[in-house]
Coordinates of C-alpha atoms in Angstrom, one line a residue:
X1 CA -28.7 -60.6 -6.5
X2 CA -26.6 -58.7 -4.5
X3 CA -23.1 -60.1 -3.6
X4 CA -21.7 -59.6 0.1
X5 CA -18.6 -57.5 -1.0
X6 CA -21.3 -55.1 -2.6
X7 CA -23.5 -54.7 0.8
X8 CA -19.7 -53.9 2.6
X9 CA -18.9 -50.8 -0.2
X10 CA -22.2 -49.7 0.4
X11 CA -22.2 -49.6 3.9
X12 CA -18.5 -48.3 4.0
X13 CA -19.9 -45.8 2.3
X14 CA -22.8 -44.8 4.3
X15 CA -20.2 -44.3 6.8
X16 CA -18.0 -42.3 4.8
X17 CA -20.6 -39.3 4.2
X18 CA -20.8 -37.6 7.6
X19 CA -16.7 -37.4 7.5
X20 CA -16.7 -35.7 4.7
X21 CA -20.1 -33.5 5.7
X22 CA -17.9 -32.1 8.5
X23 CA -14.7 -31.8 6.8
X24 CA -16.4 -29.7 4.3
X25 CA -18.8 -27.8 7.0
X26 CA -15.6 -27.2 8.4
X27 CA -13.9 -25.6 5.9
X28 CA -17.2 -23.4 5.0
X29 CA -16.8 -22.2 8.3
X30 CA -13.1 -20.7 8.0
X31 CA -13.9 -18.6 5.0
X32 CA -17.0 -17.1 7.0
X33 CA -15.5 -15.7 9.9
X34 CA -12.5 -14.2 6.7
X35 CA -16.2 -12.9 5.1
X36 CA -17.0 -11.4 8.6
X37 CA -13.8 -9.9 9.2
X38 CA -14.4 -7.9 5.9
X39 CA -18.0 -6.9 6.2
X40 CA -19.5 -4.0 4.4
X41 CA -23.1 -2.8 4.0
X42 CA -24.1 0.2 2.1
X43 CA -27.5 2.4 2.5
X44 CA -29.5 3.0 0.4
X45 CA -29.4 -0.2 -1.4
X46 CA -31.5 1.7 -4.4
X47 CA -31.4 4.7 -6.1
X48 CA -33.5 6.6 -8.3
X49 CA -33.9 9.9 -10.4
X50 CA -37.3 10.9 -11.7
X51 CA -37.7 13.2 -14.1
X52 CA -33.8 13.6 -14.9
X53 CA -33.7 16.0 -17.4
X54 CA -30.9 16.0 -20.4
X55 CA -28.0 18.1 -19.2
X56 CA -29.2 18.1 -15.9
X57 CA -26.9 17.6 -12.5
X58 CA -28.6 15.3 -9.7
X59 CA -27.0 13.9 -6.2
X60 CA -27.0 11.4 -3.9
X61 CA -25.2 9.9 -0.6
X62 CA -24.2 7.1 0.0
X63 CA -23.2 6.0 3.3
X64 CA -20.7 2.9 3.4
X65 CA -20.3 0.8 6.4
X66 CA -17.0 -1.0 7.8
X67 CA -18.1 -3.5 9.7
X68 CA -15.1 -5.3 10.4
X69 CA -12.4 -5.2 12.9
X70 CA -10.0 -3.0 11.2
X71 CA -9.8 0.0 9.1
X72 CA -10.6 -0.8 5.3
X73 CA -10.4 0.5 1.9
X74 CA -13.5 0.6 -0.5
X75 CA -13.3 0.7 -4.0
X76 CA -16.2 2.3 -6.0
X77 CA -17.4 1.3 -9.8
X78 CA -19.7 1.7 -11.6
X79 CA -21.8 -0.7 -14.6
X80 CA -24.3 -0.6 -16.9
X81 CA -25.7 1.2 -19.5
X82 CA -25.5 5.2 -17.8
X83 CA -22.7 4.0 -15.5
X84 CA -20.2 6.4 -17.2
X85 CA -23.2 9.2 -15.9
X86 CA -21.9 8.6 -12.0
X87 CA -19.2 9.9 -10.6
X88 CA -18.0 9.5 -7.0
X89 CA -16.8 12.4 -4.6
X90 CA -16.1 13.3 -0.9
X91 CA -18.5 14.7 1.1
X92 CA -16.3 16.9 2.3
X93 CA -14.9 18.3 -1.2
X94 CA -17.3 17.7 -3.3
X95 CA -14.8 19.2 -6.5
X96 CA -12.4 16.5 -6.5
X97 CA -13.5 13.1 -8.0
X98 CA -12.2 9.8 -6.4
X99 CA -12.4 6.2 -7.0
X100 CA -11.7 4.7 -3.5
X101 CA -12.6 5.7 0.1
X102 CA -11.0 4.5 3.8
X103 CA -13.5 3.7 6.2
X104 CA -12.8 3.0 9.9
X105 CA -13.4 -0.3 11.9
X106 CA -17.0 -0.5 12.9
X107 CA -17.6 3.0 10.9
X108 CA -18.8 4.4 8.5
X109 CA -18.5 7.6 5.6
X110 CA -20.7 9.0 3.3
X111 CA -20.1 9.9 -0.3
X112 CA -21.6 12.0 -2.5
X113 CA -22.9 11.0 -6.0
X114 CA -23.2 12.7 -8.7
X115 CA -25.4 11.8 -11.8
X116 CA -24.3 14.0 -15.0
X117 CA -26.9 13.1 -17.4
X118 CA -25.6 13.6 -21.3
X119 CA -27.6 16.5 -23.5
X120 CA -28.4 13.7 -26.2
X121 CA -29.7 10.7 -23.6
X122 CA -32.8 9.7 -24.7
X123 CA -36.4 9.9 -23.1
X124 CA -36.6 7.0 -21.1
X125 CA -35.5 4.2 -18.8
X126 CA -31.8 4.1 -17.9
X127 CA -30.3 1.7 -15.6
X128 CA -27.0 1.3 -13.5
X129 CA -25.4 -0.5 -10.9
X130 CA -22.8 0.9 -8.6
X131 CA -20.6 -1.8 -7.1
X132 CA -18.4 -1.0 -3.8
X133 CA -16.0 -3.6 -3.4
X134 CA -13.1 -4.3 -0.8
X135 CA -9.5 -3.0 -2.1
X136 CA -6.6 -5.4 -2.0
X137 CA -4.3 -5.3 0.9
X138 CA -1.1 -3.6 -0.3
X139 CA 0.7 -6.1 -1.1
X140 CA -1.6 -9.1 -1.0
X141 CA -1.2 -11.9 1.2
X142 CA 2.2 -14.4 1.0
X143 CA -0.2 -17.1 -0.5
X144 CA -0.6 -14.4 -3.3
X145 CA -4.2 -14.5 -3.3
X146 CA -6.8 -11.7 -2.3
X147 CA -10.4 -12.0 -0.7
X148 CA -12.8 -9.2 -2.3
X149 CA -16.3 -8.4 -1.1
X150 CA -19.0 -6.4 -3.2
X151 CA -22.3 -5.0 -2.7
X152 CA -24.3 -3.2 -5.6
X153 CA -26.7 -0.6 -5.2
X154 CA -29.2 -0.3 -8.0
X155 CA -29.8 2.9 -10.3
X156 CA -32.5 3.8 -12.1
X157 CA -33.0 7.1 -14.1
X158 CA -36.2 8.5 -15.8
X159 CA -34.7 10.8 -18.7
X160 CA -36.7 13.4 -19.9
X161 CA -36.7 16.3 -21.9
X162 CA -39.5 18.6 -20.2
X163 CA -38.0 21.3 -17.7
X164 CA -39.9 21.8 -14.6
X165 CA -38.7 25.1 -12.3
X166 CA -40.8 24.3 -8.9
X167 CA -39.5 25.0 -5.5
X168 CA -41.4 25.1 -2.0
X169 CA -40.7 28.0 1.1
X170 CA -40.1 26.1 3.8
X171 CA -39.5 28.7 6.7
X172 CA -39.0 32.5 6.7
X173 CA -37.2 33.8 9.9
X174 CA -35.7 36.6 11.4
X175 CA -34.3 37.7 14.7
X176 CA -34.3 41.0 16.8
X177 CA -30.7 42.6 16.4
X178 CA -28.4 45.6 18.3
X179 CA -27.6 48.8 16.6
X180 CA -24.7 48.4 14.0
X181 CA -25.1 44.9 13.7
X182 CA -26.8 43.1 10.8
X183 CA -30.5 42.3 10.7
X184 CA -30.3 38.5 9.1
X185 CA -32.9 37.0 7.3
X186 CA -33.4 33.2 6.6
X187 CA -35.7 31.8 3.2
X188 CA -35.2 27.7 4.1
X189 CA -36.3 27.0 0.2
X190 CA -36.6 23.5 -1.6
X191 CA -36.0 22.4 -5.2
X192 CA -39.0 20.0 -6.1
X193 CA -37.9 20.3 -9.9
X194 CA -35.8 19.3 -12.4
X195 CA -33.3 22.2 -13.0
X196 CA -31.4 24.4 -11.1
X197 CA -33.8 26.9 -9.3
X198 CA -32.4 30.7 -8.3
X199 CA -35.3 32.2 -6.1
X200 CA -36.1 36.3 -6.5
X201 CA -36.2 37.3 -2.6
X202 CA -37.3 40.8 -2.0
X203 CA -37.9 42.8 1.3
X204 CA -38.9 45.5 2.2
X205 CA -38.5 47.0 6.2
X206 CA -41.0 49.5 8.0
X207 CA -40.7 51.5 10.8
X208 CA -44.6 53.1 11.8
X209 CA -45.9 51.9 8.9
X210 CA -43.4 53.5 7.0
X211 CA -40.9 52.3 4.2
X212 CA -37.4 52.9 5.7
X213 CA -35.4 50.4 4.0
X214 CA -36.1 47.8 0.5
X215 CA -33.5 45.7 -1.0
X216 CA -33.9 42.6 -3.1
X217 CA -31.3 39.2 -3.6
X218 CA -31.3 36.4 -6.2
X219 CA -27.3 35.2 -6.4
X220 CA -28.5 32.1 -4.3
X221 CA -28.4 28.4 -6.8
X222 CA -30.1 25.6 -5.3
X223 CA -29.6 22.5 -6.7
X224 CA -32.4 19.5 -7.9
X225 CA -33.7 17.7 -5.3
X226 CA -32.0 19.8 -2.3
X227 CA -32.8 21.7 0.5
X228 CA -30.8 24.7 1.3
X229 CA -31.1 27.6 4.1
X230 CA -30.4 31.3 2.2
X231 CA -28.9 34.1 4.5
X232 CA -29.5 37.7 3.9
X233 CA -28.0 40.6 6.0
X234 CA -28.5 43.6 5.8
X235 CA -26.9 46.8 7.8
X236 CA -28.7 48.8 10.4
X237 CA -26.0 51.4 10.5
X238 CA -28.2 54.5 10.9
X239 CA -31.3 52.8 12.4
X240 CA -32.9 54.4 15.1
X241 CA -34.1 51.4 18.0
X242 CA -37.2 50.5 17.6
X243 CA -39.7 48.0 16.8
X244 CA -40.0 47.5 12.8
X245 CA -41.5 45.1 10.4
X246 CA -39.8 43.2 7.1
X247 CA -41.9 42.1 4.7
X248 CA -40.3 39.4 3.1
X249 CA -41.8 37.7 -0.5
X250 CA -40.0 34.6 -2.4
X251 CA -40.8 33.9 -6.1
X252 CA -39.7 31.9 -9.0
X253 CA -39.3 32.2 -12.5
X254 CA -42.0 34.8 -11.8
X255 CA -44.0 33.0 -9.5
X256 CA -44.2 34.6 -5.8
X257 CA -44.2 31.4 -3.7
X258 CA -44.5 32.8 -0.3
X259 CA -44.8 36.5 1.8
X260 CA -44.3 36.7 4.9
X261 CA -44.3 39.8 7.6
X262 CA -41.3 39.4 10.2
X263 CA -41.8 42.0 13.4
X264 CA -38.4 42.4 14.8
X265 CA -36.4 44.9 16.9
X266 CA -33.7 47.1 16.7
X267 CA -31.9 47.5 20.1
X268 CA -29.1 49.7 22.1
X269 CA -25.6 48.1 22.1
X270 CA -25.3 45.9 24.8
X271 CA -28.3 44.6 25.3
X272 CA -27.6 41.3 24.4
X273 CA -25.2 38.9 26.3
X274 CA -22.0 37.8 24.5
X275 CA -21.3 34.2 25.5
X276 CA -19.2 31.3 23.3
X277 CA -16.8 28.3 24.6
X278 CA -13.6 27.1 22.7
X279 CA -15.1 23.3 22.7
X280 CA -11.8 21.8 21.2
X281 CA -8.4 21.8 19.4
X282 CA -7.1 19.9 16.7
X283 CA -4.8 19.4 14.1
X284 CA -4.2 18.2 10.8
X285 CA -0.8 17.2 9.1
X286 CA 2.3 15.4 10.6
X287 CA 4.2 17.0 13.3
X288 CA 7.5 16.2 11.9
X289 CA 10.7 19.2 11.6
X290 CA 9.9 21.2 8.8
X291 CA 6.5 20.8 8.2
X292 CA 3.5 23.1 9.2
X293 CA 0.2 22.2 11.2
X294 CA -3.2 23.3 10.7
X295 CA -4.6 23.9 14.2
X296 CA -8.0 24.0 14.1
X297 CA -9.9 25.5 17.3
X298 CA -13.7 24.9 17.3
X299 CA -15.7 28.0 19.2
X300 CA -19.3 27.8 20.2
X301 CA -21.3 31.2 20.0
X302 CA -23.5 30.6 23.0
X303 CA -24.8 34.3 23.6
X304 CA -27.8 36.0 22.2
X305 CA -25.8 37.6 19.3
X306 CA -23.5 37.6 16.5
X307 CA -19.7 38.2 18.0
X308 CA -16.5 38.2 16.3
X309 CA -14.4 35.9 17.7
X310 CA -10.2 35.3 16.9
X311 CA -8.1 32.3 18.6
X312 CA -4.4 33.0 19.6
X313 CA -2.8 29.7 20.7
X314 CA 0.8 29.9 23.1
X315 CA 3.5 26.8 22.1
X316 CA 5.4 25.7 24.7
X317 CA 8.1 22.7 24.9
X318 CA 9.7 21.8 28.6
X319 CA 7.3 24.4 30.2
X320 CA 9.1 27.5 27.9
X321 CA 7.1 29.6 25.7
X322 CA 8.4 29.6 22.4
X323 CA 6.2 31.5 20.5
X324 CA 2.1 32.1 19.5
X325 CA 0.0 31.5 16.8
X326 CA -4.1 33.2 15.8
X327 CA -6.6 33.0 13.3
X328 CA -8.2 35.7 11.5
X329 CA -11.2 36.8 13.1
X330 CA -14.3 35.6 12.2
X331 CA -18.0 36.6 12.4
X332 CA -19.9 33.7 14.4
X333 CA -23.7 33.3 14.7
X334 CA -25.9 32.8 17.4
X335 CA -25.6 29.0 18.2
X336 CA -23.9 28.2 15.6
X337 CA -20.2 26.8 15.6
X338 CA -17.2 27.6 13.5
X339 CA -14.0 26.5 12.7
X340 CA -10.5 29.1 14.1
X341 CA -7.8 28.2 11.9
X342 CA -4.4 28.9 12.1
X343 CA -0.9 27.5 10.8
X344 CA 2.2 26.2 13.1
X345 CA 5.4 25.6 11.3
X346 CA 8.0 22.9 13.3
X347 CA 11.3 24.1 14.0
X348 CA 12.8 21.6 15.5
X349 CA 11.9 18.1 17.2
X350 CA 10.7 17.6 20.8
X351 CA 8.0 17.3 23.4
X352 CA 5.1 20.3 22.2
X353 CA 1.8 21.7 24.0
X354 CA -0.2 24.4 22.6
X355 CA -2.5 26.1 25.2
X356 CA -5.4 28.6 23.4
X357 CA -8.2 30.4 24.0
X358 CA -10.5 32.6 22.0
X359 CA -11.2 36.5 22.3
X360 CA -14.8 37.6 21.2
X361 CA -16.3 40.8 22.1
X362 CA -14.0 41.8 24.7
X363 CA -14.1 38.7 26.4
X364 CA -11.8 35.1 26.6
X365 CA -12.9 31.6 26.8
X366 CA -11.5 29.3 29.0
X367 CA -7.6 27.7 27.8
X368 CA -7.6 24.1 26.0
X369 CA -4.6 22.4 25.5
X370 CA -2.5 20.3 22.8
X371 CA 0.0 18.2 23.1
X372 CA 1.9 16.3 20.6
X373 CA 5.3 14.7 20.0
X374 CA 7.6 16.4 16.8
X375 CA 9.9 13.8 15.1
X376 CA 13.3 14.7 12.6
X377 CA 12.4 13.6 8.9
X378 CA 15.7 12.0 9.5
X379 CA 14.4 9.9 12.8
X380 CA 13.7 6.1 11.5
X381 CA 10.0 5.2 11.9
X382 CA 9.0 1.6 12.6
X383 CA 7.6 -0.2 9.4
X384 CA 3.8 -0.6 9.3
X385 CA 2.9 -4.1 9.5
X386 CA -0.5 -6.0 8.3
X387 CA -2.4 -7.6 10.1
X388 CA -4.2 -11.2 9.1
X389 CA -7.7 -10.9 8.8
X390 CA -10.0 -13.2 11.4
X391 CA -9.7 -16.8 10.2
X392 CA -6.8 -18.6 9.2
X393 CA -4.3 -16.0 9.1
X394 CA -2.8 -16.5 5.1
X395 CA -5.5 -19.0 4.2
X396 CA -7.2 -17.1 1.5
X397 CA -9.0 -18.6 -1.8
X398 CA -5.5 -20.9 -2.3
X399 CA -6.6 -22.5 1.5
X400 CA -9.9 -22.8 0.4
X401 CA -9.1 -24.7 -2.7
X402 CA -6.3 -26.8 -1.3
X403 CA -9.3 -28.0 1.5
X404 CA -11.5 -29.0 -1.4
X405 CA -8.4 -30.9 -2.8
X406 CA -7.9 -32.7 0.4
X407 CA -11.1 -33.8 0.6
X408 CA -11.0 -35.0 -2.9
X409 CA -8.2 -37.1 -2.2
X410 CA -9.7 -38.6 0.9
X411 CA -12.7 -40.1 -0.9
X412 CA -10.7 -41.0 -3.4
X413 CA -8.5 -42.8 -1.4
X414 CA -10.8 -45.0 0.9
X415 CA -12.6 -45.7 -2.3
X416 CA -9.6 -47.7 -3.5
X417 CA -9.0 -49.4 0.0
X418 CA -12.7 -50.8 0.0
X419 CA -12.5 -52.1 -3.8

């Protein structure tokens, strides 16, 4: 039988459920928009090595994504059984190891991995997992408690003992040239093996059916699994103009892979237009007294042939010319784009603007200009300061948990009022 003070807990308590539903939905719903403010995503998700053989090198990228609201650091380890096989670098250095990475709001950067596979691994299945996780905010957060993110990326490795030298010959191209300037030659090759593959590439040039010229080039390494574009020059100083043929073959480890005839033409100076554009200038460091700049000025080879291209730059502060800068001079291919570097030391602390051009075969690009502010070492800076993440600004884990409490106490409480 069931009493009347029983049918008045029960009910109470019927009553009691969707209060503590939201309460708790509530809470949930803090700590997502923290998770969102964090985000990351990686691609791939997966990676794997077939055919890894012992001793052998292999690379990957991986591309990490921020995508928060503010710049964020990313720390990188590994686990698992060949995790000491991986090691992490930039894409841009690819010599110097590192451990974390800082990626920019709603960006991304790549990373290059590298898989170093041990002489005595055994034939077989090895696995990994690569873990990118969020790095602490220096410092923490006053409640002394940090939110991390992860994401893995599974590895798996095939280890085998069996070397396998294949490579394929993707494209073989050449382009007519002016007298005194190099004839180039591209071999786009691909490493479909398991070691390192160094292709023989010979050629040989003819004029009337004629042998004029023959030369042959094999310092080129291409690494497993990549694709890689080989450039060879060679000088036409003493060529006659004309219209002449290379025959161009491709082999490995004694295998010819590919031949290929290339017609080309050897023409009178000046036939070809020399165009480029200085498409930007940059620099890296801190303009502060004492210190020196990299300027780095980008310039565009927009003609019909090779040109040698230098970049002076004039500093001026308040309108005055205080001095100029240049580059060495640098060979730049047809359509392609290179980097003009050259150094500016800071004397002293003002209001700067660097106007440069480039000179290339006799002719000038239009002027870009820099401007920047130079700061005294001895000039106070304002002191960085952190920013919450979306959320509750401070709530953190400790929030979280202090929630959960209240709720706890709540239910505990009404319980003891309806008894």
């Amino acid at each position: 039988m069931v009493t009347l003070s029983e049918k008045k807990i029960s009910r109470r308590a019927s009553v009691r459920v969707p209060s503590i539903v939201i309460v708790t939905l509530f809470v949930l719903s803090l700590l997502s928009s923290t998770v969102l403010a964090l985000g990351i995503a990686v691609a791939p998700t997966t990676m794997e090595i077939k055919d890894g053989l012992r001793g052998g090198e292999f690379e990957r990228a991986l591309i990490l994504y921020n995508v928060g609201a503010e710049a964020r650091g990313y720390v990188l380890n590994t686990t698992g059984e060949a995790g000491n096989w991986i090691t992490f670098y930039d894409r841009n250095d690819p010599s110097k190891p590192i451990e974390e990475v800082m990626v920019p709001s709603n960006g991304s950067s790549q990373i290059l991995v590298k898989f170093n596979i041990p002489e005595d691994a055994a034939n077989g299945k090895h696995e990994a997992q690569i873990l990118v996780q969020t790095a602490p905010e220096p410092g923490g957060n006053r409640s002394g408690q940090t939110i991390t993110l992860g994401v893995p990326v599974d590895v798996t490795i095939m280890v085998t003992g069996t070397q396998i030298l294949t490579g394929k010959v993707i494209s073989i191209t050449t382009r007519d040239t002016e007298i005194n300037y190099p004839l180039r030659i591209k071999v786009e090759f691909q490493n479909t093996g398991n070691v390192v593959a160094r292709p023989d590439i010979g050629v040989t040039i003819t004029k009337d059916e004629t042998v004029v010229d023959e030369f042959t080039y094999s310092e080129t390494s291409i690494k497993v699994e990549t694709r890689e574009t080989i450039a060879l020059e060679r000088n036409t100083a003493g060529f006659e103009p004309g219209d002449y043929s290379a025959k161009v073959t491709v082999s490995l480890g004694g295998k010819v892979l590919a031949t290929q005839e290339l017609p080309f033409k050897i023409l009178p100076v000046g036939t070809f237009s020399r165009l480029g554009n200085l498409v930007g200038i940059s620099y890296m460091g801190t303009p502060s007294v004492g210190t020196t700049l990299k300027i780095l000025a980008n310039f565009t080879n927009t003609g019909e042939i090779e040109s040698k291209a230098k970049f002076i730059g004039e500093l001026y502060t308040d309108d005055v010319l205080m001095g100029t800068i240049s580059s060495e001079e640098l060979l730049v291919p047809v359509g392609e784009t290179v980097s003009l570097n050259a150094y500016l030391k800071i004397e002293r602390s003002g209001s700067y603007t660097l106007k440069g051009y480039v000179v290339y075969d006799g002719k000038m690009t239009g002027t870009e200009e820099l401007s920047f502010e130079a700061k005294s070492v001895a000039e106070p800076t304002s002191k960085p300061t952190s920013k919450p993440v979306m959320g509750i600004p401070d709530f953190g884990a400790l929030g979280a948990g202090l929630a959960v409490a209240s709720v706890s106490w709540y239910m505990l409480h009404r319980r003891r009022r309806t008894l």
